[in-house]
XYZ file of C-alpha atoms in Angstrom:
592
model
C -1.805 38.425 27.642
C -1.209 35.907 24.586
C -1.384 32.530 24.900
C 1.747 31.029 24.356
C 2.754 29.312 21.495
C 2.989 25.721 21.195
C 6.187 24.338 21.138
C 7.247 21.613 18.600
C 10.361 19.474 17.716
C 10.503 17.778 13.839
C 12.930 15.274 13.606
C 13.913 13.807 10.362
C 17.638 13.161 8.219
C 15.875 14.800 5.241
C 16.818 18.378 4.902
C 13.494 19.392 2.718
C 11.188 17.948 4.671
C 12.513 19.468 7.868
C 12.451 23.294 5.842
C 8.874 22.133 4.504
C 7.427 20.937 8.060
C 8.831 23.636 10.025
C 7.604 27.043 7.654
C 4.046 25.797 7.730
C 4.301 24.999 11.336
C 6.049 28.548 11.930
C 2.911 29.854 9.792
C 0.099 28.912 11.848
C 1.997 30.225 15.020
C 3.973 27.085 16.323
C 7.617 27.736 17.904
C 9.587 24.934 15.851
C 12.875 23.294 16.563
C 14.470 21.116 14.105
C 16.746 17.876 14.604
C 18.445 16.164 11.437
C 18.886 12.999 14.233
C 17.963 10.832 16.811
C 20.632 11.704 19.114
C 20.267 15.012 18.465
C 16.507 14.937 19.248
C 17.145 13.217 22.502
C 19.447 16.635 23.433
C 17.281 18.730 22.124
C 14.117 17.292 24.402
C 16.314 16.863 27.206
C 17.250 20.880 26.956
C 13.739 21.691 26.727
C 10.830 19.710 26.818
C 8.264 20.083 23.494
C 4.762 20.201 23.698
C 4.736 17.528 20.918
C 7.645 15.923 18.673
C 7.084 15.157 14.616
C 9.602 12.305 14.376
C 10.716 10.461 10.802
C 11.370 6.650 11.369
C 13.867 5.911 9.088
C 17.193 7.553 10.200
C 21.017 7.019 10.554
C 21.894 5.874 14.018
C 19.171 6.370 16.328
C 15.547 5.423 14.434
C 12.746 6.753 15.134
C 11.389 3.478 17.360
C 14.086 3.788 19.401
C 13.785 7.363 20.455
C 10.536 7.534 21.006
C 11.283 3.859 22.643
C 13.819 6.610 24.898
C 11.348 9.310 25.498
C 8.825 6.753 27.260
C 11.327 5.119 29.370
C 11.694 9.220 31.084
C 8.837 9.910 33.497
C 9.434 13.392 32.713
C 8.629 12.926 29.240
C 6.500 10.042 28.799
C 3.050 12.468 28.177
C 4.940 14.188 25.377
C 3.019 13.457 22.117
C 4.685 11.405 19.397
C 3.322 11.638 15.739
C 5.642 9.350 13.502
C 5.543 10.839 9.813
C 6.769 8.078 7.560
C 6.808 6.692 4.166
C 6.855 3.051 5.654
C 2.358 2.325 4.867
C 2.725 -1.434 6.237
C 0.395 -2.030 9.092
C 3.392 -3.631 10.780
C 4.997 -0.287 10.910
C 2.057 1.481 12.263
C 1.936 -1.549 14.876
C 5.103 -0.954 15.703
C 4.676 2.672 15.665
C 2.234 2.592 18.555
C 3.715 -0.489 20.416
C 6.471 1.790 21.168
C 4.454 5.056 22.640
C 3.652 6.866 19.291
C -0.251 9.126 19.610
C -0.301 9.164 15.464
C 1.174 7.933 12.269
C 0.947 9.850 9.230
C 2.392 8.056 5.981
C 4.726 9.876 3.199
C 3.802 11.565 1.139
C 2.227 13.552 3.799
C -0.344 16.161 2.814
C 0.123 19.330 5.157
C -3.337 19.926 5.932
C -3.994 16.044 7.628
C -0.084 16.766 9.497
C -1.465 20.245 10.836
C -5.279 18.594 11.840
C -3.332 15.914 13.851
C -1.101 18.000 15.542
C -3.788 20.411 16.742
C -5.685 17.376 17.772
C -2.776 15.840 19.871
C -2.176 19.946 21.476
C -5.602 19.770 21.988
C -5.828 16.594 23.774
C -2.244 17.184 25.864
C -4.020 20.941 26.893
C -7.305 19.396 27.628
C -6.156 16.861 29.705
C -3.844 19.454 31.596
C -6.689 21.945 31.616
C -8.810 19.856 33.493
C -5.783 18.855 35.830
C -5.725 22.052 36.904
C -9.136 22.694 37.477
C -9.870 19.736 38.811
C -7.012 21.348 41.889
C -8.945 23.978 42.364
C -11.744 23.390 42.355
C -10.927 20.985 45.410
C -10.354 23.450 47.337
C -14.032 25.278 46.590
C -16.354 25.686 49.663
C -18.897 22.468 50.055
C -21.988 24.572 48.997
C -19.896 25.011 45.369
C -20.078 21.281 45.221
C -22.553 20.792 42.734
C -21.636 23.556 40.660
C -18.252 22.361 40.878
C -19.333 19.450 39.231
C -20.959 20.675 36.617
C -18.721 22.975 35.617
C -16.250 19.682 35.147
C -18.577 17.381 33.495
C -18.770 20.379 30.596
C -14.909 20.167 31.016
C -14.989 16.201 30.249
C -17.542 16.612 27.896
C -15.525 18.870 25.749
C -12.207 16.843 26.265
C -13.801 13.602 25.509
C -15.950 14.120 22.473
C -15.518 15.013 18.902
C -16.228 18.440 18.288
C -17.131 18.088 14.617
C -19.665 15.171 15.370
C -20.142 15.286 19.197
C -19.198 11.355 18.913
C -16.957 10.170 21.780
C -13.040 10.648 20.595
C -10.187 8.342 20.601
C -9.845 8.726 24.164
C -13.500 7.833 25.484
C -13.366 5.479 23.202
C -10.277 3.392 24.351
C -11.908 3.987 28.352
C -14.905 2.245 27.041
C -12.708 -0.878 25.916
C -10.669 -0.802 28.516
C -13.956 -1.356 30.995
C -14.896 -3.955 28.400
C -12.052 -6.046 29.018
C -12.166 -5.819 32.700
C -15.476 -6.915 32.805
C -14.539 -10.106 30.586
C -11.735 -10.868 33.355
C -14.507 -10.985 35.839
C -17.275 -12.466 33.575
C -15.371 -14.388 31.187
C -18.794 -15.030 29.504
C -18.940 -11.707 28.288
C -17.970 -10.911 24.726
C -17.258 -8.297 22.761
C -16.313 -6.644 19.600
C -14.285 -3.665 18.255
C -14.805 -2.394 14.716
C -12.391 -0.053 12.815
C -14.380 1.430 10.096
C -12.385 3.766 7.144
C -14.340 5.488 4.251
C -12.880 4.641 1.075
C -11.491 7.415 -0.921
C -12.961 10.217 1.452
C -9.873 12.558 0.045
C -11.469 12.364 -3.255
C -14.775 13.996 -1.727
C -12.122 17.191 -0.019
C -10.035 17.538 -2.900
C -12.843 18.040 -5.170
C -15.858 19.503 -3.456
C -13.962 21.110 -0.628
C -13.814 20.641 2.960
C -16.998 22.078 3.910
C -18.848 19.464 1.989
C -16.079 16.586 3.524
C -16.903 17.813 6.739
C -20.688 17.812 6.353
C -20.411 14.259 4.802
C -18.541 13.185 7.794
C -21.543 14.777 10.371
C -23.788 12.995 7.933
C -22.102 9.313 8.032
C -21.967 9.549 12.139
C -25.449 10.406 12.040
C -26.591 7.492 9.568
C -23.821 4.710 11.613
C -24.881 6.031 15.008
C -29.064 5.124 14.405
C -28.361 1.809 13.105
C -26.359 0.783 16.283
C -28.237 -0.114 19.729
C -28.335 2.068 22.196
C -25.239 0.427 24.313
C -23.074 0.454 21.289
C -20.197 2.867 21.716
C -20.004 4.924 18.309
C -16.735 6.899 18.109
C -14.672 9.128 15.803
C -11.149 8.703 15.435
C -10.036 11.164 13.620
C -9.996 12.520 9.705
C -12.285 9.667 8.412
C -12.187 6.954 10.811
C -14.857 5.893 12.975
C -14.389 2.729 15.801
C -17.477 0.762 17.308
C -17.931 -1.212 20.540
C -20.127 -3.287 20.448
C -20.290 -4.504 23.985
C -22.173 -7.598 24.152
C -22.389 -9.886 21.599
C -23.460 -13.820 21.258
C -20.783 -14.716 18.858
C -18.876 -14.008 15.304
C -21.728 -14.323 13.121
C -23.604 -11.856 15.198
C -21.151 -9.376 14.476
C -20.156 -9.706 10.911
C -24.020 -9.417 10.546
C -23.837 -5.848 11.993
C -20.842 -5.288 10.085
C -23.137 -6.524 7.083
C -25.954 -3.937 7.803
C -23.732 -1.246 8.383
C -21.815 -1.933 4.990
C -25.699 -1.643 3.519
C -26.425 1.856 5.076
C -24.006 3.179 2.071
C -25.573 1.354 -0.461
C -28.065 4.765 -0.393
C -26.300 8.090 -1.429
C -25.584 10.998 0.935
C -27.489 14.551 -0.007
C -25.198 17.168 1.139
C -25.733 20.715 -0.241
C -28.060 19.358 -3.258
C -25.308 16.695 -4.281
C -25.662 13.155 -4.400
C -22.607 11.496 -2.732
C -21.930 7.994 -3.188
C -19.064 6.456 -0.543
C -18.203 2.912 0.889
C -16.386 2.267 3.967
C -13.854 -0.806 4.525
C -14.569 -2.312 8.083
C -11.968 -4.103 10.050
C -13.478 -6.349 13.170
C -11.657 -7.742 16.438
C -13.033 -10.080 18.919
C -12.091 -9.886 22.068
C -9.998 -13.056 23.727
C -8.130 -13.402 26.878
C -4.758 -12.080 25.568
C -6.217 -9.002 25.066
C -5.097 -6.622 28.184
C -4.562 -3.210 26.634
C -7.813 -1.433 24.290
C -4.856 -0.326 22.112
C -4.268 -3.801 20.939
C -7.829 -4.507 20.270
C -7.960 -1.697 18.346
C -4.395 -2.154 16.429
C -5.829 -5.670 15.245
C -9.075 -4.450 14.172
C -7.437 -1.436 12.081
C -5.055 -4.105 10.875
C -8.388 -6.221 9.724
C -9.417 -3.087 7.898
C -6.518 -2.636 5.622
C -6.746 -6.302 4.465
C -10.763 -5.663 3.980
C -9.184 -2.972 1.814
C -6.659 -5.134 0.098
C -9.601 -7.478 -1.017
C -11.270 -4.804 -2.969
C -12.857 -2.186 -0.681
C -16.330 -1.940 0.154
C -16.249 -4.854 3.267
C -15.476 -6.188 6.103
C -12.399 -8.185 7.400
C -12.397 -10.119 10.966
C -8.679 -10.381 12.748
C -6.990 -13.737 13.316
C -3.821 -13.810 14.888
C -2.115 -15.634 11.664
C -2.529 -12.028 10.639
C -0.080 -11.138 13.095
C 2.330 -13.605 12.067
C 1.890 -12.914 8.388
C 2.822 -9.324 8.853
C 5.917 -10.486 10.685
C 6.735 -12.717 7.941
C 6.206 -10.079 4.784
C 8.998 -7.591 6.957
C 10.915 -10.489 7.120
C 10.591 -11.644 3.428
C 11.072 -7.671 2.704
C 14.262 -7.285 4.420
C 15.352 -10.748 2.341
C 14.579 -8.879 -0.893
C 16.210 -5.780 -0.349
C 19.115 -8.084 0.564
C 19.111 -10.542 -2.466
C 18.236 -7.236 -4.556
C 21.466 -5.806 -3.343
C 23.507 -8.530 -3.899
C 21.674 -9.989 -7.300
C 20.452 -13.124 -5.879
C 17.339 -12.505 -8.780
C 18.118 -14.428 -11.239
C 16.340 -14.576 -15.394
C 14.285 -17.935 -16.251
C 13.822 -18.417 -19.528
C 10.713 -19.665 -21.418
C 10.634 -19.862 -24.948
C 8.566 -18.185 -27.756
C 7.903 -20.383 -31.112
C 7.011 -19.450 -34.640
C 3.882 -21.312 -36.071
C 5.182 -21.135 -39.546
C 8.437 -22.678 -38.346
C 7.587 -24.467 -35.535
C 11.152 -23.594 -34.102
C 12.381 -21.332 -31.327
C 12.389 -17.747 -32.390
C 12.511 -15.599 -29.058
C 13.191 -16.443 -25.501
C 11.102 -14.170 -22.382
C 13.493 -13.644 -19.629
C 11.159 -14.096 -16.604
C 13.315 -12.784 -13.145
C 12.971 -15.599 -10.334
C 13.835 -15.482 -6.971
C 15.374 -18.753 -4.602
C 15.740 -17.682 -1.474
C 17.647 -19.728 0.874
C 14.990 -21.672 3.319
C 11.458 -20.282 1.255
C 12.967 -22.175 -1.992
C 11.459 -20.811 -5.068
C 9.318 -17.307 -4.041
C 6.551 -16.719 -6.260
C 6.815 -13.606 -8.549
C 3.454 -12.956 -7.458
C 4.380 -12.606 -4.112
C 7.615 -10.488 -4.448
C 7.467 -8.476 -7.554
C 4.191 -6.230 -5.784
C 6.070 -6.052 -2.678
C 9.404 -4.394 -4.987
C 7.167 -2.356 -6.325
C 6.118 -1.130 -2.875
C 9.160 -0.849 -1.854
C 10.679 1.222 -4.890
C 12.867 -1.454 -5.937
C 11.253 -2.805 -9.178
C 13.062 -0.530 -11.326
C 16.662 -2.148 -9.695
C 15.184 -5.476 -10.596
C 14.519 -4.759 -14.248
C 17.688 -3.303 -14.820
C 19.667 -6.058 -13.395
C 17.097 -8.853 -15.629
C 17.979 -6.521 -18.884
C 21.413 -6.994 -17.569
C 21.612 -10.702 -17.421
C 19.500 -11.522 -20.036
C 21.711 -9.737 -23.223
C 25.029 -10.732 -21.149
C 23.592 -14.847 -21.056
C 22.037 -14.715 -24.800
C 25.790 -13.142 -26.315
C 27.499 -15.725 -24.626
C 25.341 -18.322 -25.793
C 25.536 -17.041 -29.497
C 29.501 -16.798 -28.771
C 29.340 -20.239 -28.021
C 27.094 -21.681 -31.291
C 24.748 -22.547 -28.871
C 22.034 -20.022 -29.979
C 21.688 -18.053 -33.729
C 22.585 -14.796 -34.192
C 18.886 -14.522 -35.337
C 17.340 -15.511 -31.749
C 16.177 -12.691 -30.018
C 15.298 -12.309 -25.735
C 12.261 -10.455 -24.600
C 12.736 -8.310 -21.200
C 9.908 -6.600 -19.392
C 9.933 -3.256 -18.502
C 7.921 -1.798 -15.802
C 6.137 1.604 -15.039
C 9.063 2.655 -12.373
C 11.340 1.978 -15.386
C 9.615 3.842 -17.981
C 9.847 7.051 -15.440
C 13.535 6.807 -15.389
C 15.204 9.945 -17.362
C 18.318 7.408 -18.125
C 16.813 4.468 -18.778
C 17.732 4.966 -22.645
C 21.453 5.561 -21.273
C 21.544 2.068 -19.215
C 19.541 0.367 -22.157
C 22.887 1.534 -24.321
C 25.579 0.859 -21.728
C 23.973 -2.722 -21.313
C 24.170 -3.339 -24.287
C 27.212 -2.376 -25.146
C 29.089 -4.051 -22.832
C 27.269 -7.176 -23.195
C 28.182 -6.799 -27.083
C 24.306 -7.909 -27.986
C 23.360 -6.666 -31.416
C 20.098 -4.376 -30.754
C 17.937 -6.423 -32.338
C 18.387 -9.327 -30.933
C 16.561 -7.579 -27.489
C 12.866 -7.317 -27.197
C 11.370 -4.571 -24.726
C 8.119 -5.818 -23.301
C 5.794 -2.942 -21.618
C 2.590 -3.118 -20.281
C -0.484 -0.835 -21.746
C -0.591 1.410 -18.528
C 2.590 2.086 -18.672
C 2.153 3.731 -21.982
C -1.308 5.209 -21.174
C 0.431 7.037 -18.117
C 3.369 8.533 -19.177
C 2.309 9.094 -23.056
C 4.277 12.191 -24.290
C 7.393 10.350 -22.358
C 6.385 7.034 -23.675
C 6.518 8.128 -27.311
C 9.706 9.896 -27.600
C 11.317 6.660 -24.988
C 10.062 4.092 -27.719
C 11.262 6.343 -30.776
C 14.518 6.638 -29.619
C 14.487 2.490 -28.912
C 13.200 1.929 -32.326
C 16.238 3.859 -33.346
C 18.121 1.566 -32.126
C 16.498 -1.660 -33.916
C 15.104 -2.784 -30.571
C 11.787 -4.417 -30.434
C 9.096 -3.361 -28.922
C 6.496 -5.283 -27.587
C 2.629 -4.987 -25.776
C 2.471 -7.236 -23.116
C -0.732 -8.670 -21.886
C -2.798 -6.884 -24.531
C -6.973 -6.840 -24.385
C -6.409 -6.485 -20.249
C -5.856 -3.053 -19.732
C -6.714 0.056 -21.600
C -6.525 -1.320 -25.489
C -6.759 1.941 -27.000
C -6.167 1.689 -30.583
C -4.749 4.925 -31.099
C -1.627 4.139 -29.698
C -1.080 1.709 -31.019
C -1.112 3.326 -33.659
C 0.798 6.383 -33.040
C 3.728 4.446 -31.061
C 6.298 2.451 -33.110
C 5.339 -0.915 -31.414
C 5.925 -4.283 -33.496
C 4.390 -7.233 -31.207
C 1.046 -7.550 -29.696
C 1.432 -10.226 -26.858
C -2.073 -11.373 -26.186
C -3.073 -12.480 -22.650
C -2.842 -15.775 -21.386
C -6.351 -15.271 -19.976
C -7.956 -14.947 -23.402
C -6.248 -18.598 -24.681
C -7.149 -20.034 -21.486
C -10.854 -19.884 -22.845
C -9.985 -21.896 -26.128
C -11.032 -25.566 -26.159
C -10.710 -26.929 -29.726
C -14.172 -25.145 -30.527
C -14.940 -21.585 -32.307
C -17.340 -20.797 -29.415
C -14.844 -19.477 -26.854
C -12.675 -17.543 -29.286
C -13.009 -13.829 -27.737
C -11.196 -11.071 -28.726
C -8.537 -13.636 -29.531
C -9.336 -13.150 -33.740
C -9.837 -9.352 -33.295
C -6.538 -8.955 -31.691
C -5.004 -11.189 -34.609
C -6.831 -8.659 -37.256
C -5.754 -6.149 -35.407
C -2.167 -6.969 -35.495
C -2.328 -7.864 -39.393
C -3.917 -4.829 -39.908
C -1.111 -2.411 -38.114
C 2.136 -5.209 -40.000
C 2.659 -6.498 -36.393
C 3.073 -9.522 -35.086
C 0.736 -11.723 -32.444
C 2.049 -13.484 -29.489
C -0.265 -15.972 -27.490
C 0.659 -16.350 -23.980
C -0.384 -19.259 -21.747
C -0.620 -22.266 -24.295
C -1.009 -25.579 -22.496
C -2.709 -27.912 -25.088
C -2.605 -28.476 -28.711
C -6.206 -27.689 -28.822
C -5.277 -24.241 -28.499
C -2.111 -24.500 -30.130
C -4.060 -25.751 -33.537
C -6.773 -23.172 -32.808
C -4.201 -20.226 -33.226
C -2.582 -21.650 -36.033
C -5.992 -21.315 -37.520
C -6.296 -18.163 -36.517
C -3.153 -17.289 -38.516
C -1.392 -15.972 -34.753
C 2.335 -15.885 -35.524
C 3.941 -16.761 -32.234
C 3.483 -18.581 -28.910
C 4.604 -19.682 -25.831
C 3.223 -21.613 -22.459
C 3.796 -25.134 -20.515
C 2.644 -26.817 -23.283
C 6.149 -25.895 -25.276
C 8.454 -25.588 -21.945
C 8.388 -24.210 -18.549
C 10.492 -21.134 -17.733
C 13.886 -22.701 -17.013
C 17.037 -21.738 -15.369
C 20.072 -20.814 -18.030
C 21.592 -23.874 -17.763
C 18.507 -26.152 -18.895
C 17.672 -23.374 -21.318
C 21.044 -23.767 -23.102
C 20.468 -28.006 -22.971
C 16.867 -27.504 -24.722
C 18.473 -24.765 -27.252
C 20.767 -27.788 -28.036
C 18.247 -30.443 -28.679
C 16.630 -27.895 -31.411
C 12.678 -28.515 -30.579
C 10.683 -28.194 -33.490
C 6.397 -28.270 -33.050
């Protein structure tokens, strides 16, 4: 007789990804049901239970917290598995994800082969754990002289249920028994300590994608192997799942003790890996938690030191990160500071500072850079640095430059419509990658500027090497059909990224705006020059015209007048200033 198929509901408002999730499931032999809701899920589990439920977070009405929230308040469905699929990648999320009953989280875009490894895992778990249920009932009722057999026979059961069958490491679930006894032993010998490590290996896909899964899995056989014989023998060594490995280490003296293992185990991959006559070089990013008295659930242990892990990632790769609770806090605070952005985004609460650019020769104003800034009601002024990565996260960067190109050629005609700025002065506007992958961004470039009434070239386009690196072929026919239109065109930041001469000089660019970082270095002598007169050739070589960024002394401002740069701007000329202090200082007609 066949074994019947695995039954699964996917639940998500998007209809590709439901027609996507549910013909590969269907595929590899899974009955599927589909749900374009929460409410709709809840019916649909409540008609028949699943064997496992592939649930989207994000969705009208009912999210996906609050019906999995649902499903563990039922005792009849509180052992169905939850794997949340979605594109939210903060570790808040994933917190959240599991605070509320979730097995696994698997972030958009989702590749099918990690989505169909998790969900045989979580069958595999749910049918091992009912497997030895069952056997466990019968074999209860065996004769006493079976005894011993019978107990054999379930310690291979365990065995198989509890341990990683690629490695033979101790899974997710021995591993979170083994924590669990850890903290009960601390409430009865609160001199006890303990850690748990969450260790990752840094850009393992690369290793699958290119030498193939056979190799990835051998690597993976091979890392347990190295991890597990630099550990002591009472140090539980476990594998999570895909490319994650966890570590108890059960008794320790204190922090330094551990971030010393967490040293020597960052040095085992300092040596390459030899799988089938290949040298493979790999790092892994370790995230640590010590236990405290809080701590009453291995889950949260383990939550804290994965959320450890992704900041040891955020600082570069390669090391290890120990959990404070500030951490906590701080990802509490970044949803909260998110949910403000989308919000001032939405309503254009951004607003353009303006700092201006002078010519040498002159020494008047010549250009203004429209630089977006952010007051939020109780943070005050937000630092760029702080929210312009998290709009790029969120997809929201390219709303931001539109509504900055917006403002700025709407606030520079009205100043020339009021005398209080030439016709001559031009406003420089960044443009970011997002942006530069927009089929209409041409379109919105025109229909901004005609309704601001802004003469073309009085608008300067500032874009950042990458961005021209990465989309070339687009890049080149975006900035031909701008230089149609008399708009400037300018390099921002140049000398920091790729600084590949040929585009420049294949792409009808005008400015080079060289790096604040690079006239940082200059002190009034000609040892600290740089690239700084190379650039300046550079730009007289190709008819363009040099920007220093970042001037704060006259040192430096003498030392690029030397240098024959053209243009400048920085503190030591003017801050970046709101419109209406701009307008005051176009008044008083600054000359340097």
């Amino acid at each position: 007789m066949d074994k019947p198929k695995a039954d699964i509901l996917v639940v998500d408002d998007k209809p590709e990804n439901l027609h996507l999730l549910s013909e590969i499931l269907m595929v590899e032999g899974y009955n599927v049901r589909k749900a374009v809701n929460g409410k709709m899920a809840l019916m649909a589990v409540n008609t028949v239970e699943p064997d496992l439920i592939l649930l989207d977070i994000m969705m009208p009405g009912l999210d996906g917290y609050e019906v999995c929230h649902a499903l563990k308040c039922d005792l009849h469905l509180t052992k169905v598995p939850v794997i949340f699929l979605s594109a939210l990648d903060d570790a808040f999320d994933k917190v959240k994800a599991f605070r509320v009953g979730g097995s696994d989280y698997i972030t958009k875009p989702f590749q099918m082969e990690e989505v169909l490894a998790r969900v045989e895992n979580q069958l595999m778990l749910k049918a091992a754990e009912k497997e030895i249920l069952e056997l466990n009932t019968r074999l209860e009722n065996r004769v006493k002289e079976r005894t011993r057999q019978l107990e054999e026979a379930n310690a291979r059961l365990l065995d198989m249920a509890l341990h990683d069958r690629l490695t033979g490491l101790p899974n997710r679930t021995l591993f979170m028994e083994r924590v669990e006894r850890a903290i009960a032993a601390f409430k009865t010998e609160p001199e006890r300590r303990f850690a748990v490590l969450f260790l990752d290996c840094d850009r393992f896909k690369v290793v699958n994608d290119s030498l193939g899964h056979l190799v990835g899995d051998e690597l993976l056989v091979a890392i347990a192997r190295r991890l597990r014989e630099r550990l002591g023998e009472d140090d539980v060594l476990a594998r999570l799942g895909g490319d994650e490995f966890a570590i108890l280490l059960p008794e320790i003296r204190d922090r330094e003790s551990v971030t010393a293992v967490a040293g020597s185990l960052l040095d085992l991959f300092s040596r390459p890996f030899q799988i089938h006559n290949r040298e493979i070089f790999i790092n892994i990013s370790i995230g640590i938690a010590l236990n405290h008295a809080e701590y009453q659930k291995p889950e949260h242990l383990l939550r804290d030191a994965d959320t450890a892990m992704y900041r040891a990632k955020a600082f570069g790769r390669g090391r290890y990160y120990v959990f404070d609770p500030p951490m906590h806090q701080e990802a509490l605070d970044l949803l909260g500071l998110e949910m403000d952005l989308r919000r001032a985004i939405d309503q254009q609460d951004l607003t353009p500072y303006y700092q201006p650019i002078i010519d040498f020769k002159t020494g008047k104003i010549a250009s203004m850079e429209a630089l977006v800034r952010w007051k939020h009601p109780r943070r005050g002024l937000v630092s760029p640095g702080t929210f312009i990565p998290l709009a790029e996260e969120m997809g929201e960067i390219g709303k931001i430059g539109t509504l900055m190109l917006s403002e700025a050629c709407r606030q520079l005609r009205r100043w020339q419509e009021e005398n209080r700025a030439e016709e001559s002065l031009s406003v420089s506007v960044n443009l970011s990658v997002r942006q530069f992958a927009q089929p209409d961004l041409v379109g919105t470039i025109d229909e901004i500027l005609h309704d601001s009434g802004l003469n073309p070239e009085c608008l300067r386009l500032e874009m950042t090497e990458s961005a021209i690196v990465e989309y070339p072929e687009s890049a080149l026919t975006l900035l031909q059909q701008l230089r149609e239109r008399h708009i400037g065109l300018s390099i921002d930041d140049f000398g920091t990224g790729y600084s590949s001469l040929s585009y420049l000089h294949a792409f009808p660019v005008d400015t080079i705006k060289i790096d604040k970082s690079f006239v940082n270095l200059l002190d009034g002598t000609p040892k600290n020059l740089g690239l700084i007169p190379a650039i300046i050739g550079i730009s007289k070589t190709l008819n363009m015209v040099a920007v220093a960024e970042g001037i704060e002394t006259a040192e430096q401002l003498a030392q690029l007048r030397d240098l024959q740069c053209d243009s400048g701007q920085g503190y030591f000329f003017a801050k970046p200033m709101p419109p209406a202090q701009m307008a005051e200082f176009l008044a008083s007609d600054p000359r340097w």
